[in-house]
Amino acid sequence: MKSIAATLACLAAIATPALGATPLDGAWYFECGADIPDTDNKTVIADDRIVTGDVICDIKEVKRIGGEGQVWRLTNSCIEKGEAWIEDVIFGFEVDYDGKVLRLVEIGMDDGYALTYLACKDTSPNDDQ
């Protein structure tokens, strides 16, 4: 039975289409500073996944909110140290007059938290993950 369940799980994973790149993709930081270790400071959004320290969230759904292209609602399946949960979050960009992204704000719809990320280093998702 285990092999059938494992096979079905693998097939479901293969059959699930990738969401593709989002405007949120990149490396984001809680604080800017060369003396702050990335392990304590960095969140990477790439390849349908959000990784912050030990927390890994697979992005299951992305819905754009409004017509400006600055706000999205995500449904994520997350895991940290064996504990798993589903979360709904809203991400939005704060931009300047020229459209340059200054901050990425995350709002947890279930827990009611708010986090602010900065793009103070290379925002490439492959930046020393």
mmCIF file of C-alpha atoms in Angstrom:
data_model
loop_
_atom_site.group_PDB
_atom_site.id
_atom_site.type_symbol
_atom_site.label_atom_id
_atom_site.label_comp_id
_atom_site.label_asym_id
_atom_site.label_seq_id
_atom_site.Cartn_x
_atom_site.Cartn_y
_atom_site.Cartn_z
ATOM 1 C CA MET A 1 0.000 0.000 0.000
ATOM 2 C CA LYS A 2 2.798 2.382 0.803
ATOM 3 C CA SER A 3 4.254 2.077 -2.686
ATOM 4 C CA ILE A 4 0.882 2.867 -4.291
ATOM 5 C CA ALA A 5 0.423 5.916 -2.041
ATOM 6 C CA ALA A 6 3.979 7.061 -2.759
ATOM 7 C CA THR A 7 3.450 6.614 -6.500
ATOM 8 C CA LEU A 8 0.203 8.588 -6.408
ATOM 9 C CA ALA A 9 1.880 11.359 -4.421
ATOM 10 C CA CYS A 10 4.709 11.525 -6.976
ATOM 11 C CA LEU A 11 2.263 11.617 -9.875
ATOM 12 C CA ALA A 12 0.275 14.401 -8.222
ATOM 13 C CA ALA A 13 3.472 16.387 -7.700
ATOM 14 C CA ILE A 14 4.482 15.912 -11.331
ATOM 15 C CA ALA A 15 1.005 16.720 -12.648
ATOM 16 C CA THR A 16 0.704 19.946 -10.641
ATOM 17 C CA PRO A 17 1.644 22.801 -12.949
ATOM 18 C CA ALA A 18 4.228 25.284 -11.744
ATOM 19 C CA LEU A 19 2.880 28.727 -11.009
ATOM 20 C CA GLY A 20 5.881 30.308 -12.690
ATOM 21 C CA ALA A 21 7.813 33.391 -11.729
ATOM 22 C CA THR A 22 5.973 36.097 -9.813
ATOM 23 C CA PRO A 23 6.846 39.764 -9.359
ATOM 24 C CA LEU A 24 7.572 38.830 -5.729
ATOM 25 C CA ASP A 25 10.485 36.563 -6.699
ATOM 26 C CA GLY A 26 13.822 37.563 -5.274
ATOM 27 C CA ALA A 27 15.832 37.827 -2.082
ATOM 28 C CA TRP A 28 14.252 40.052 0.577
ATOM 29 C CA TYR A 29 15.734 41.213 3.879
ATOM 30 C CA PHE A 30 14.396 42.292 7.270
ATOM 31 C CA GLU A 31 17.286 44.721 7.732
ATOM 32 C CA CYS A 32 20.057 46.106 5.554
ATOM 33 C CA GLY A 33 23.601 45.677 6.814
ATOM 34 C CA ALA A 34 26.676 43.718 5.893
ATOM 35 C CA ASP A 35 27.160 42.585 9.510
ATOM 36 C CA ILE A 36 23.780 40.779 9.686
ATOM 37 C CA PRO A 37 23.995 37.069 8.756
ATOM 38 C CA ASP A 38 21.651 36.123 5.901
ATOM 39 C CA THR A 39 20.419 33.096 7.854
ATOM 40 C CA ASP A 40 18.742 35.431 10.352
ATOM 41 C CA ASN A 41 17.743 38.076 7.862
ATOM 42 C CA LYS A 42 16.883 36.688 4.436
ATOM 43 C CA THR A 43 13.672 35.479 2.779
ATOM 44 C CA VAL A 44 13.839 34.003 -0.713
ATOM 45 C CA ILE A 45 10.801 33.810 -2.976
ATOM 46 C CA ALA A 46 11.468 31.667 -6.057
ATOM 47 C CA ASP A 47 10.337 28.519 -7.851
ATOM 48 C CA ASP A 48 6.836 28.596 -6.255
ATOM 49 C CA ARG A 49 8.396 28.593 -2.790
ATOM 50 C CA ILE A 50 9.050 30.999 0.090
ATOM 51 C CA VAL A 51 11.996 30.158 2.363
ATOM 52 C CA THR A 52 12.769 32.022 5.588
ATOM 53 C CA GLY A 53 15.204 30.233 7.878
ATOM 54 C CA ASP A 54 13.630 26.870 8.780
ATOM 55 C CA VAL A 55 10.196 27.819 7.401
ATOM 56 C CA ILE A 56 9.487 26.522 3.890
ATOM 57 C CA CYS A 57 6.218 27.443 2.195
ATOM 58 C CA ASP A 58 5.071 26.072 -1.135
ATOM 59 C CA ILE A 59 2.978 28.651 -2.967
ATOM 60 C CA LYS A 60 -0.246 26.914 -3.992
ATOM 61 C CA GLU A 61 -2.203 29.859 -5.412
ATOM 62 C CA VAL A 62 -1.498 33.462 -6.397
ATOM 63 C CA LYS A 63 -4.284 35.979 -7.053
ATOM 64 C CA ARG A 64 -3.558 39.523 -8.114
ATOM 65 C CA ILE A 65 -5.580 42.132 -6.223
ATOM 66 C CA GLY A 66 -6.571 45.276 -8.104
ATOM 67 C CA GLY A 67 -5.263 46.702 -11.337
ATOM 68 C CA GLU A 68 -2.003 48.304 -10.226
ATOM 69 C CA GLY A 69 0.003 45.061 -10.135
ATOM 70 C CA GLN A 70 1.348 45.777 -6.675
ATOM 71 C CA VAL A 71 -0.715 43.480 -4.414
ATOM 72 C CA TRP A 72 -1.257 39.691 -4.428
ATOM 73 C CA ARG A 73 -3.040 37.189 -2.217
ATOM 74 C CA LEU A 74 -1.248 33.864 -1.787
ATOM 75 C CA THR A 75 -2.282 30.534 -0.338
ATOM 76 C CA ASN A 76 0.750 28.666 0.977
ATOM 77 C CA SER A 77 1.398 25.209 2.375
ATOM 78 C CA CYS A 78 4.131 25.612 5.005
ATOM 79 C CA ILE A 79 6.311 23.419 7.183
ATOM 80 C CA GLU A 80 8.745 24.146 9.996
ATOM 81 C CA LYS A 81 10.462 21.459 12.066
ATOM 82 C CA GLY A 82 7.776 18.873 11.264
ATOM 83 C CA GLU A 83 4.785 21.171 11.898
ATOM 84 C CA ALA A 84 2.672 21.842 8.798
ATOM 85 C CA TRP A 85 -0.035 24.420 8.109
ATOM 86 C CA ILE A 86 -1.887 26.250 5.339
ATOM 87 C CA GLU A 87 -1.797 30.043 5.365
ATOM 88 C CA ASP A 88 -3.356 32.898 3.436
ATOM 89 C CA VAL A 89 -1.163 35.972 3.103
ATOM 90 C CA ILE A 90 -1.213 39.233 1.210
ATOM 91 C CA PHE A 91 1.982 40.643 -0.281
ATOM 92 C CA GLY A 92 2.228 44.214 -1.541
ATOM 93 C CA PHE A 93 4.938 46.481 -2.852
ATOM 94 C CA GLU A 94 5.606 49.974 -1.592
ATOM 95 C CA VAL A 95 7.012 51.856 -4.571
ATOM 96 C CA ASP A 96 8.404 55.344 -5.113
ATOM 97 C CA TYR A 97 7.177 57.818 -7.749
ATOM 98 C CA ASP A 98 9.366 56.178 -10.390
ATOM 99 C CA GLY A 99 7.974 52.707 -9.674
ATOM 100 C CA LYS A 100 11.121 51.472 -7.887
ATOM 101 C CA VAL A 101 10.249 48.889 -5.228
ATOM 102 C CA LEU A 102 11.175 50.185 -1.773
ATOM 103 C CA ARG A 103 9.623 47.490 0.418
ATOM 104 C CA LEU A 104 7.652 44.281 0.262
ATOM 105 C CA VAL A 105 4.958 44.016 2.936
ATOM 106 C CA GLU A 106 3.518 40.661 4.025
ATOM 107 C CA ILE A 107 0.231 40.479 5.946
ATOM 108 C CA GLY A 108 -0.822 37.183 7.506
ATOM 109 C CA MET A 109 -4.567 36.849 7.002
ATOM 110 C CA ASP A 110 -4.971 34.009 9.513
ATOM 111 C CA ASP A 111 -2.706 35.214 12.340
ATOM 112 C CA GLY A 112 -2.956 38.951 11.697
ATOM 113 C CA TYR A 113 0.773 39.677 11.506
ATOM 114 C CA ALA A 114 2.591 42.177 9.292
ATOM 115 C CA LEU A 115 6.226 41.973 8.125
ATOM 116 C CA THR A 116 8.245 44.399 6.051
ATOM 117 C CA TYR A 117 11.048 43.236 3.771
ATOM 118 C CA LEU A 118 13.691 45.391 2.101
ATOM 119 C CA ALA A 119 15.412 44.930 -1.252
ATOM 120 C CA CYS A 120 18.755 46.124 0.064
ATOM 121 C CA LYS A 121 20.972 43.549 -1.673
ATOM 122 C CA ASP A 122 20.839 41.715 -4.981
ATOM 123 C CA THR A 123 17.177 40.645 -5.339
ATOM 124 C CA SER A 124 18.016 37.715 -7.582
ATOM 125 C CA PRO A 125 16.451 34.547 -6.150
ATOM 126 C CA ASN A 126 19.758 32.733 -6.716
ATOM 127 C CA ASP A 127 21.689 35.111 -4.445
ATOM 128 C CA ASP A 128 23.420 32.676 -2.052
ATOM 129 C CA GLN A 129 20.310 30.832 -1.000
#
